Coordinates of C-alpha atoms in Angstrom, one line a residue:
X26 CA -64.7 77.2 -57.9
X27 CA -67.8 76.0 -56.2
X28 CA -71.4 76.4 -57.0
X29 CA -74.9 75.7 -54.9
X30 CA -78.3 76.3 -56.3
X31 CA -82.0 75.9 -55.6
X32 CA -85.8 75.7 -56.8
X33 CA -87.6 78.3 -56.3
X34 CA -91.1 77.5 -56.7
X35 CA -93.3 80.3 -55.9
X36 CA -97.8 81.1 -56.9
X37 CA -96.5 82.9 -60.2
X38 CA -93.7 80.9 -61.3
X39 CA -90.9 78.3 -61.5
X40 CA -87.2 79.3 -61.6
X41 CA -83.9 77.4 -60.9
X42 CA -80.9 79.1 -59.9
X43 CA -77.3 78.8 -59.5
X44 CA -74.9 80.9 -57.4
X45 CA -71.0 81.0 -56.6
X46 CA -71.0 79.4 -53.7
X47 CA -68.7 82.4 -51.3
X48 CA -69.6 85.9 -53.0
X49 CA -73.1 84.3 -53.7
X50 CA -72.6 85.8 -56.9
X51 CA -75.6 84.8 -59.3
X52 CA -74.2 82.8 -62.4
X53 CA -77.3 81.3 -64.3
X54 CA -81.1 81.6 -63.6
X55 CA -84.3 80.7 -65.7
X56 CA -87.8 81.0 -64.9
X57 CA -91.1 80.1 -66.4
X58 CA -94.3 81.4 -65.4
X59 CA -97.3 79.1 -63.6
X60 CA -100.7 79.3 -64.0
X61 CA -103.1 80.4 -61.5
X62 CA -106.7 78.4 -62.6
X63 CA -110.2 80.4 -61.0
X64 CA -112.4 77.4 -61.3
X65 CA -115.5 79.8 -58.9
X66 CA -115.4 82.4 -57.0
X67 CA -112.6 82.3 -53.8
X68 CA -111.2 79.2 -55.8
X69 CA -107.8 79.3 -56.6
X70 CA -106.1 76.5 -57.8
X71 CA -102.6 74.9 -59.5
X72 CA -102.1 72.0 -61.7
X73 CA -99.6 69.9 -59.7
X74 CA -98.2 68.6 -63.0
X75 CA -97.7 72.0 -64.4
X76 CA -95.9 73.1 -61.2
X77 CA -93.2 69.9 -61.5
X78 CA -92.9 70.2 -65.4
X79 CA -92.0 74.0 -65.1
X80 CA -89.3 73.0 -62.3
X81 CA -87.6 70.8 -64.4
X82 CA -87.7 72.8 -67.6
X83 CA -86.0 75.6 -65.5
X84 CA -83.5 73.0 -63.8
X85 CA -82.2 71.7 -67.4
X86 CA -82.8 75.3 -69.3
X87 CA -80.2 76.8 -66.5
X88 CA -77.7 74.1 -66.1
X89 CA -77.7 74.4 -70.0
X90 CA -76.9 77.7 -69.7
X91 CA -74.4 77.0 -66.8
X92 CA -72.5 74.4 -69.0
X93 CA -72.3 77.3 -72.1
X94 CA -71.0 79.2 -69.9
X95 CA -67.6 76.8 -69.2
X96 CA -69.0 75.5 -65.5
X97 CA -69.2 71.9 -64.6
X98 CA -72.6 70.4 -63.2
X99 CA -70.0 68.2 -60.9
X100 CA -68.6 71.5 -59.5
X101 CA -72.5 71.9 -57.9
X102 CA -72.2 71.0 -54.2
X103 CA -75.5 71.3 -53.2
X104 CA -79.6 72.2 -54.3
X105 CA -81.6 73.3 -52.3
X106 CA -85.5 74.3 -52.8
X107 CA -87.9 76.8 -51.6
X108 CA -91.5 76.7 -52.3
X109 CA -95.0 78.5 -51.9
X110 CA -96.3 77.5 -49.1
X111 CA -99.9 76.2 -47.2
X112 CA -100.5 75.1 -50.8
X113 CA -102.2 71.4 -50.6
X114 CA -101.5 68.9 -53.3
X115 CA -102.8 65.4 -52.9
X116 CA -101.2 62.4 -55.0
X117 CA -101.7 58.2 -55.0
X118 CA -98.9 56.4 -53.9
X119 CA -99.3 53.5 -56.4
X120 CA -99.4 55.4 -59.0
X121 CA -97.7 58.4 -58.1
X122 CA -100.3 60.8 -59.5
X123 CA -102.1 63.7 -58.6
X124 CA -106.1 63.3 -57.7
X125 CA -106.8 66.9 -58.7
X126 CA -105.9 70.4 -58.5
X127 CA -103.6 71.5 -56.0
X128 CA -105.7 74.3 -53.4
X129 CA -103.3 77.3 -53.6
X130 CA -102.8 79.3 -50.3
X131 CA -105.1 82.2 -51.2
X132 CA -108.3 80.0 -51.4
X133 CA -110.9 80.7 -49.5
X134 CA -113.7 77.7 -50.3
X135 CA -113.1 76.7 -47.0
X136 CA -114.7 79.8 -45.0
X137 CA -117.5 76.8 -44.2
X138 CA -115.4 74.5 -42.6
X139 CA -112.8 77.3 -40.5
X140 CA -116.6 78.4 -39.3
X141 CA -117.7 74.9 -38.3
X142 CA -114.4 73.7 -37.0
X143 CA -114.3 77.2 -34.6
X144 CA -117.4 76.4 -33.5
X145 CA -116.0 72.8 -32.7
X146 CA -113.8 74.1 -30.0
X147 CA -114.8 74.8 -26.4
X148 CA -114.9 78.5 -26.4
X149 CA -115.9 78.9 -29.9
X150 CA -112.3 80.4 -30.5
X151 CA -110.1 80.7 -33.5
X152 CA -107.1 80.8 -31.8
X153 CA -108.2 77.6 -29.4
X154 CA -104.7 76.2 -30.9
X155 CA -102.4 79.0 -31.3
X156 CA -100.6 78.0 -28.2
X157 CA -99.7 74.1 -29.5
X158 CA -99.7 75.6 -33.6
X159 CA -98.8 79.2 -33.8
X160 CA -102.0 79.5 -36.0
X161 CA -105.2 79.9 -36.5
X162 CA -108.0 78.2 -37.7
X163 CA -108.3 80.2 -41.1
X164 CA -108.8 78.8 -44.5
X165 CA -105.3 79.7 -45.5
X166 CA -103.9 76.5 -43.8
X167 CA -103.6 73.4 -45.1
X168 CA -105.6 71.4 -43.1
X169 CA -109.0 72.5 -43.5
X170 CA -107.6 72.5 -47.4
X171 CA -106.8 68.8 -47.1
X172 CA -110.3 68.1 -45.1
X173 CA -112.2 70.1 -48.1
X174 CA -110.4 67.8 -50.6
X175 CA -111.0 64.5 -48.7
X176 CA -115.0 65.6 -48.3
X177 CA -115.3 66.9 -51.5
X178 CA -112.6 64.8 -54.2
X179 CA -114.2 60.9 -54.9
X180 CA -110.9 60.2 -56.0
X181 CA -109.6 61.5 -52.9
X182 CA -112.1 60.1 -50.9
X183 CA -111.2 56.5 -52.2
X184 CA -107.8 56.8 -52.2
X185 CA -107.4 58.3 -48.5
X186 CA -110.1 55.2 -47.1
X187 CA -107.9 52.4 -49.4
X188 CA -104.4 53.9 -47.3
X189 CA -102.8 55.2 -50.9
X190 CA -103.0 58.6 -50.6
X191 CA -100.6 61.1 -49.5
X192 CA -100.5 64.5 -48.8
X193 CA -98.0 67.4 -49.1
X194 CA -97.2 71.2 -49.6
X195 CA -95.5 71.8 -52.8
X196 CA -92.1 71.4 -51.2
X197 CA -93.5 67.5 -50.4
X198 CA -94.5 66.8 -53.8
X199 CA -91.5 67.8 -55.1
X200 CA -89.0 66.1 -53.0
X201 CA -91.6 63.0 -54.2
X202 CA -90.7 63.3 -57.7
X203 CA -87.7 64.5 -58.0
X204 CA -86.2 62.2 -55.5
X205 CA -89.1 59.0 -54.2
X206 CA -89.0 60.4 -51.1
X207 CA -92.2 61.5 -48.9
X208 CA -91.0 64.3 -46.9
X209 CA -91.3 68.1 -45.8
X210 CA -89.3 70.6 -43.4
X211 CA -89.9 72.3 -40.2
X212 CA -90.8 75.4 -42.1
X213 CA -93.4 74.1 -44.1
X214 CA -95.1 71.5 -41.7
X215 CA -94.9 74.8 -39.2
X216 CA -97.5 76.3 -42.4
X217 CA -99.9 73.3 -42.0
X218 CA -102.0 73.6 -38.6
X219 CA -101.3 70.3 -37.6
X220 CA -97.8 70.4 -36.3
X221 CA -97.2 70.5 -32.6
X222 CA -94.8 73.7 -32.6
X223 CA -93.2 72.7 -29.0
X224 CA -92.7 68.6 -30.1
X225 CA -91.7 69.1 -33.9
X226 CA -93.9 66.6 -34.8
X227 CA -97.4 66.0 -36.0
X228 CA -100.1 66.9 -33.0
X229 CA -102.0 63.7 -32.0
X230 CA -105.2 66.5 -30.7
X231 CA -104.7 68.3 -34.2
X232 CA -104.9 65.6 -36.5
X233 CA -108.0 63.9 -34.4
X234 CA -109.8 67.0 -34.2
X235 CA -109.6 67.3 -38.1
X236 CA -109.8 63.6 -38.4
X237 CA -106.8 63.1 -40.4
X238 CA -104.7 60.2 -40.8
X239 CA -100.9 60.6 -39.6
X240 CA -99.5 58.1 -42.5
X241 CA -100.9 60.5 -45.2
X242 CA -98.6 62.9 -44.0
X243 CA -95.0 63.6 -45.2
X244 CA -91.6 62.9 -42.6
X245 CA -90.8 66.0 -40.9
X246 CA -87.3 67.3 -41.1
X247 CA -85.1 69.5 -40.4
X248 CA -84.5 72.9 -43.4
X249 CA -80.7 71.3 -43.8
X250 CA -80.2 67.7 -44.5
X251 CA -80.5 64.9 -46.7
X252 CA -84.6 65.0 -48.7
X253 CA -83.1 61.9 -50.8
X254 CA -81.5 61.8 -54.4
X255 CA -82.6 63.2 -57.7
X256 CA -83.9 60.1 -60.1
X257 CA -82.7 61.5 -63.1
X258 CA -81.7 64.5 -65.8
X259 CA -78.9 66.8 -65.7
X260 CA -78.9 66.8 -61.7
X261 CA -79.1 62.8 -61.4
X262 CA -77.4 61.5 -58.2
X263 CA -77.6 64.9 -56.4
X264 CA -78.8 65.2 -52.8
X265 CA -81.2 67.7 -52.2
X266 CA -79.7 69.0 -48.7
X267 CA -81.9 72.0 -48.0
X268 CA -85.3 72.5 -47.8
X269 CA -87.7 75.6 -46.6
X270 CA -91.1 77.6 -47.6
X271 CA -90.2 80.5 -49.3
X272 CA -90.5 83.3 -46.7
X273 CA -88.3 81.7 -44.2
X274 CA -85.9 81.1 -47.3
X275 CA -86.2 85.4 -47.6
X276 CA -85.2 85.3 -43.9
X277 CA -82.2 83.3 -44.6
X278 CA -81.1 85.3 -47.5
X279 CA -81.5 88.1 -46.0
X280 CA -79.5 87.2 -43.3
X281 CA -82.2 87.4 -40.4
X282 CA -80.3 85.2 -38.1
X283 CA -80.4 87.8 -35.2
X284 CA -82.8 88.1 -33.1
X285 CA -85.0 91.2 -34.1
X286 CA -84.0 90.9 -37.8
X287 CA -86.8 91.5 -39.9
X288 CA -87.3 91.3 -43.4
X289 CA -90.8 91.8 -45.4
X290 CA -91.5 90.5 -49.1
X291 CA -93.7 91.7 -51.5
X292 CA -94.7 88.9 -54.0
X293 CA -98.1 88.0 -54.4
X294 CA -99.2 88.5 -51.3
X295 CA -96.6 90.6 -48.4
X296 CA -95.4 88.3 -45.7
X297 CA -93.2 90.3 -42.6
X298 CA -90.7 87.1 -40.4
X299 CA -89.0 88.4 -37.4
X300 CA -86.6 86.3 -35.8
X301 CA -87.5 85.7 -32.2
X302 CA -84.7 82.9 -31.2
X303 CA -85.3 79.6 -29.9
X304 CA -88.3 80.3 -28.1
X305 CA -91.8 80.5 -29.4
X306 CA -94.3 83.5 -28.6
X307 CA -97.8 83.4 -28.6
X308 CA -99.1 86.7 -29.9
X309 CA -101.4 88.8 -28.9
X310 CA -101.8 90.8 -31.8
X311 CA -103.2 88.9 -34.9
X312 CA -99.7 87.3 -35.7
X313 CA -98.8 83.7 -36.3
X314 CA -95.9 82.3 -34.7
X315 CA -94.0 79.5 -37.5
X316 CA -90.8 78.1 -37.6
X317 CA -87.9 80.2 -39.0
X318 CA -85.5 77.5 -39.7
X319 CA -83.6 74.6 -38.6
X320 CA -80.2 74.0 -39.5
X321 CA -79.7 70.1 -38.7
X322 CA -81.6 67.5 -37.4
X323 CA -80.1 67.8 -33.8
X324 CA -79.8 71.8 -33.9
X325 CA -82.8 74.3 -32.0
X326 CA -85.5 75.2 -34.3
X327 CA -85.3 79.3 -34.6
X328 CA -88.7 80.6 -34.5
X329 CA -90.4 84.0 -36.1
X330 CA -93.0 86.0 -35.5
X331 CA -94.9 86.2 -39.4
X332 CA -97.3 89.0 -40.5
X333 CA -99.0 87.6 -43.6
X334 CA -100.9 89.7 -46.1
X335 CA -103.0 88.6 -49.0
X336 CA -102.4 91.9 -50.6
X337 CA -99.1 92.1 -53.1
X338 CA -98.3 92.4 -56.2
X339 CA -101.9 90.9 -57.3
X340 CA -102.8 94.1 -56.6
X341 CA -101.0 95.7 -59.4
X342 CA -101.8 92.7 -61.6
X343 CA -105.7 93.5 -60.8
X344 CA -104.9 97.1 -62.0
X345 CA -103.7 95.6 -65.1
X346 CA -105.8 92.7 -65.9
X347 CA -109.0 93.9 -63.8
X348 CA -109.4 97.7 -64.0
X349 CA -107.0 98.3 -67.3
X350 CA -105.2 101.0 -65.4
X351 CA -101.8 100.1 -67.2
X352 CA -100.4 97.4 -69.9
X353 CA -97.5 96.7 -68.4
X354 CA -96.3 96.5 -64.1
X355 CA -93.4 98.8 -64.8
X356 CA -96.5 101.4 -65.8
X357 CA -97.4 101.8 -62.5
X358 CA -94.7 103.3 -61.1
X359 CA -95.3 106.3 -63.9
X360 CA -98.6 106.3 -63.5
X361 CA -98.7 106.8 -60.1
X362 CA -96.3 109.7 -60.0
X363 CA -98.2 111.4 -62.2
X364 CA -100.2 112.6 -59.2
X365 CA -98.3 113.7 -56.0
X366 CA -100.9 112.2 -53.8
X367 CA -104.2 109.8 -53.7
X368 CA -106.3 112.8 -53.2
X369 CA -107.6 111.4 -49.6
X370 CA -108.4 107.9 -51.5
X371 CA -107.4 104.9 -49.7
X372 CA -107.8 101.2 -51.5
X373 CA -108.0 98.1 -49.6
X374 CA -107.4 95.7 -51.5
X375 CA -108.4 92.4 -49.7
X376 CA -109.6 90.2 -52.6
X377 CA -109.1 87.1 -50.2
X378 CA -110.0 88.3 -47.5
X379 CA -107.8 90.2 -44.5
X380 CA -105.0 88.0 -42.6
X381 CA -103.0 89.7 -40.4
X382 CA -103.8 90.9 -37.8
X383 CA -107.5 90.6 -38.3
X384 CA -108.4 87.0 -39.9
X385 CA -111.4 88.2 -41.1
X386 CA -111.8 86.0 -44.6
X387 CA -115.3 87.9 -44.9
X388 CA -113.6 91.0 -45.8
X389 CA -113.8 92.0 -49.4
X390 CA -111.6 95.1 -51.5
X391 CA -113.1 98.6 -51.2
X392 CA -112.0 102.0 -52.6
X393 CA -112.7 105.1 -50.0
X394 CA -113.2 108.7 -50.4
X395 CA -113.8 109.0 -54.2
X396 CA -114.4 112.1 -55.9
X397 CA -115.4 113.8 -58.8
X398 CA -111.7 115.0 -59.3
X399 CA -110.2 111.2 -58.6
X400 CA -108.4 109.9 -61.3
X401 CA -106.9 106.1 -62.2
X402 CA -103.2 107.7 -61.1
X403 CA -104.9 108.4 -57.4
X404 CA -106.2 105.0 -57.6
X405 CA -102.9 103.6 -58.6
X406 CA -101.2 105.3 -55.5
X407 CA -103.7 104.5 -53.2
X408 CA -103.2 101.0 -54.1
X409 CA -99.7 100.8 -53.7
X410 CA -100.0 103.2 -50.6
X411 CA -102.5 99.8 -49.3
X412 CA -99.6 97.3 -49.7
X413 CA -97.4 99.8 -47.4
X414 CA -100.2 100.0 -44.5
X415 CA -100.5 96.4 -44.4
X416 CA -96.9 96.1 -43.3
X417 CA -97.1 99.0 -41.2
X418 CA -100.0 96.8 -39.2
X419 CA -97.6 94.1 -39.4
X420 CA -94.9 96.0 -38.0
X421 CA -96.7 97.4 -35.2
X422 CA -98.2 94.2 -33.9
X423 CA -94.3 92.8 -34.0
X424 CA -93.4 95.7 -31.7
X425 CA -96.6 94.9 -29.5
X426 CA -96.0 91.6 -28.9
X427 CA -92.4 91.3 -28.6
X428 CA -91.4 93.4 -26.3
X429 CA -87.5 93.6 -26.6
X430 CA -87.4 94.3 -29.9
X431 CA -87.7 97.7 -31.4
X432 CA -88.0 97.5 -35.2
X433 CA -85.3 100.4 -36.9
X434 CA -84.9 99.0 -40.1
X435 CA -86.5 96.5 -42.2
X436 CA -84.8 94.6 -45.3
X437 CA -87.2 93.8 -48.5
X438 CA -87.3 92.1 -51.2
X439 CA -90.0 90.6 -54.0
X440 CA -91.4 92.2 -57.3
X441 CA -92.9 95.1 -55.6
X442 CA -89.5 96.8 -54.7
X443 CA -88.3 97.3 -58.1
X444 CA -91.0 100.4 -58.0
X445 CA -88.9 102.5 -55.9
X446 CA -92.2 104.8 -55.1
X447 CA -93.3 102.2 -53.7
X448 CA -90.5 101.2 -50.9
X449 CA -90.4 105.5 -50.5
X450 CA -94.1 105.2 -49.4
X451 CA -93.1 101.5 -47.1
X452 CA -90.2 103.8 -45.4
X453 CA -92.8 106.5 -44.8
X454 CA -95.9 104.6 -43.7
X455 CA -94.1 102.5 -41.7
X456 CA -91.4 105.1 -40.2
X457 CA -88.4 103.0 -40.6
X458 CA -85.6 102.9 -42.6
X459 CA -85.3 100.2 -45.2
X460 CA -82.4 98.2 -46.7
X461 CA -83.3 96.9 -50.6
X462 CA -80.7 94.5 -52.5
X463 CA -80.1 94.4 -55.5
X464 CA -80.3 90.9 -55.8
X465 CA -83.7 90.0 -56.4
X466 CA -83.5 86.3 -55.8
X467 CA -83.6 86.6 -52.2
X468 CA -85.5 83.4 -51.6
X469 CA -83.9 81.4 -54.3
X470 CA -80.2 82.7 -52.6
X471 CA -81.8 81.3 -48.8
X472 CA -82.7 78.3 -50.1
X473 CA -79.4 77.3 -51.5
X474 CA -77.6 78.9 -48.5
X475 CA -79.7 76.5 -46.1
X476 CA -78.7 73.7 -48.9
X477 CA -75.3 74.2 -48.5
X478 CA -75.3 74.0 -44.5
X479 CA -77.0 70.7 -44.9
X480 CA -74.4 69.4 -47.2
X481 CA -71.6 70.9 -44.4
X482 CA -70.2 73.4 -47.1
X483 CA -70.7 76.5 -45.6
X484 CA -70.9 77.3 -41.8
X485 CA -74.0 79.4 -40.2
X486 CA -71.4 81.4 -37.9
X487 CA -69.7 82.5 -41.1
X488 CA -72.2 83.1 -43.0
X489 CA -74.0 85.1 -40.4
X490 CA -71.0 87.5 -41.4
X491 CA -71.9 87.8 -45.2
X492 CA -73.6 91.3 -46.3
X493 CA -74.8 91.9 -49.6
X494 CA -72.5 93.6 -52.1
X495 CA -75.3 96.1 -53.2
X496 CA -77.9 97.3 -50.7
X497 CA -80.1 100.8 -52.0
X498 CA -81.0 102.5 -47.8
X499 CA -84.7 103.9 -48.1
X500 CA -85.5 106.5 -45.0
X501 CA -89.0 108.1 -44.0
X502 CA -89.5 111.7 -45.3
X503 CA -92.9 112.5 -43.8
X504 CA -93.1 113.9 -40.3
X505 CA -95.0 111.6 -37.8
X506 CA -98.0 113.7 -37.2
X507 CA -98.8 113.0 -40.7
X508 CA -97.6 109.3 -40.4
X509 CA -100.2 108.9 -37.6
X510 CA -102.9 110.8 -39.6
X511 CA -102.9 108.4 -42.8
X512 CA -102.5 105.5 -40.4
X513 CA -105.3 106.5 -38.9
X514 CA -107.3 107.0 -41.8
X515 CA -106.1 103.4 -43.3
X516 CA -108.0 101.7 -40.5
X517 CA -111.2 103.5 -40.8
X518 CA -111.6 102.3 -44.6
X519 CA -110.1 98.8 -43.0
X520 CA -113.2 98.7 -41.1
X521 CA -115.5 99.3 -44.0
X522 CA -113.6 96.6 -45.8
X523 CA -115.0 93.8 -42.9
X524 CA -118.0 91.6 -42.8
X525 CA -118.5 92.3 -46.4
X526 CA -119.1 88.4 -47.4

């Protein structure tokens, strides 16, 4: 028998994983939660030597448990790794050490500098380089993180003028100490607003017009081949063949390799990929174009079309942690089916702003239509009910801008779906049916799939014929006058939501 497995490093935790390699049968797992650090207000950072030390505390913890279990490590054919991504981490080459903090994705201390760099180009337009990146210019990419950091960091500062620093999304740093080698994939270079989408290499106009250096930057490669070989522990000697940010790992264990396959995940934030094929469209409505995947160096890049949300399952964290709504997540649920409604409250909760499709980093959270009679339970489902309108936006803006594809059904995964409430309302808000494994380690599962087509184990035309074992089917239950009606509503609080900052 014959295993692959992957890191999965996500905002909230670590977690290493091992599957059967045909059934993709789950056999050992561990995870250990990482802190999220709030140094100001719209800072959010990491400790880069936190996120690397969790990684291979989970790696040994589960191949521990593998080997209990009667497995051999040798019988492992491949690792593959998946990782939050736009997150910037800088590190000295010399000494291999991190400068500072790593500036996770949901920062926003870069407003300033998307602001001045908009008003940089010749129309004074955001999307000036959408055609070249897919993106943007929005403080959730890394570049303007990395330009903050150089600006900002002495230790940065010296290290990028003496030509020692380098630069990387958590998927770089990794690959760095796990295996010496300074490198990203398609996926997450896509996440960075410097990559020239067309060329699949870093953009000579980009990195000028941020003046950035090109050697701080990782190699860009494909999602399935060689990153180099692990130094040393349990996994010493392994390749790592498969590489790719998180959501597009989702895509791929979910089995999006058709175009018009959507999938939508609700961790911290809610991210919707559809697969568009090998050519990439510009949108029109507030999406970002990325790369989906790339199986081998000398295969087409697959692109999607990405709705990205900041609002998640932080949402049901802040009614934990913030408002004291519940003790617990699984509270929530019960809570808010204590109520059969939100009594006409609607809760945007836009902490970090709005992304999709509106970009607006000056929007701020906002609870509409309270009343004497409003309660924490209408509150809670109002909340929840938020999440599901986000996607809805997402969802129509897919259908907008790509024309050939009607959107009937749309596969989850993430926290968020173990509140079946919840995925009721998705199906409802959005109109669509929606397919739920069991398996909750989507991302982890596409990120040792891609492994193993880097390392030749498994073939993409046979595994585009593999369908999870346990699926729960979701399908709308309101009519679509009413559908219409709380849409409608959700973008009137929206608007109150905007130029709040």
């Amino acid at each position: 028998m014959s295993f692959i497995a992957a890191i999965d490093q996500g905002t909230s935790s670590s977690r290493f994983l091992i599957f059967e390699t045909n059934k993709g049968t789950l056999i050992a797992d561990h995870q250990i939660p990482v802190q999220q650090l709030s140094p100001q207000t719209g800072y959010v950072e990491m400790c880069p030597i936190e996120i690397y030390d969790t990684v291979i505390q989970c790696i040994e913890e589960c191949c521990n448990k593998f080997i209990k279990l009667g497995h051999d490590i040798n019988d492992i054919k491949a690792i593959g790794l998946a990782n939050q991504r736009e997150t910037t981490i800088v590190w000295d080459k010399i000494s291999g050490k991190p400068l500072c903090n790593a500036i996770v994705w949901l920062d926003t201390r870069t407003s300033f500098l998307a602001s001045k760099f908009i008003n940089k180009t010749p129309n004074k337009d955001k999307d000036f380089f959408k055609s070249k990146t897919g993106l943007p210019i929005h403080p959730y990419f890394s570049a303007l993180k990395l330009r903050w950091l150089i600006d900002n960091v002495d230790d940065v500062k010296k290290s990028y003028d003496n030509d020692t620093l380098l630069m990387g999304t958590v998927d770089s740093w990794l690959i760095w100490k796990l295996t010496g080698t300074h490198a990203t994939d398609v996926t997450n270079a896509s996440r960075t607003l410097l990559l020239d989408l067309g060329k699949r290499k870093w953009s000579d106009e980009l990195t000028s017009f941020f003046n950035i250096k090109q050697s701080i930057l990782p190699d860009i490669r494909s999602s399935a081949e060689s990153f180099g070989t692990i130094k040393s522990g349990t996994l010493k000697g392994k390749h790592i063949t498969g590489v790719v940010g998180d959501q597009q790992a989702a895509m791929i264990g979910h089995n999006c390799l058709n175009v018009g396959d959507c999938k939508s995940t609700y961790g911290t934030g809610t991210f919707l990929l559809c697969n568009i094929g090998h050519t990439p469209v510009v949108s029109n409505y507030g999406l970002i174009t990325t790369v989906g995947y790339q199986f081998g160096a000398n295969d087409s890049m697959v692109y999607a079309l990405e709705g990205s949300g900041s609002i998640g399952g932080n949402v049901i964290r802040f009614l934990r942690d913030n408002l004291g709504f519940i003790s617990t997540v699984r509270e929530c649920e019960e809570l808010a089916n204590t109520v059969e409604h939100t009594d006409n409250v609607y809760f945007v909760p836009c902490f970090s702003g709005l992304y999709t499709p509106y970009w607006d980093s000056t929007a701020r959270g906002i609870i509409c239509g309270l009343t004497q009679s409003t309660t924490k339970a209408h509150i809670t489902r109002a909340a929840l009910k938020g999440v599901a309108f986000q996607t809805q936006e997402m969802i129509s803006a897919i259908e907008n801008d790509f024309k050939d594809v009607n959107i009937k059904k749309l596969r989850i995964d993430g926290g968020m779906t173990s509140n079946k409430t919840f995925v009721q309302m998705q199906a409802d808000i959005a109109g669509k049916e929606i397919d739920c494994p069991e398996m909750a380690e989507i991302s982890g599962f596409g990120a040792a799939i891609t492994a193993a087509i880097g390392a030749n184990i498994i073939n993409v035309e046979d595994y585009k014929k593999f369908t999870h074992p346990s699926i729960n089917h979701f399908k709308p239950l309101i009519n679509e006058d009413d559908r219409i009606c709380e849409n409608k509503k959700w973008k009137s609080a929206v608007d109150r939501a905007r130029d709040w900052a």
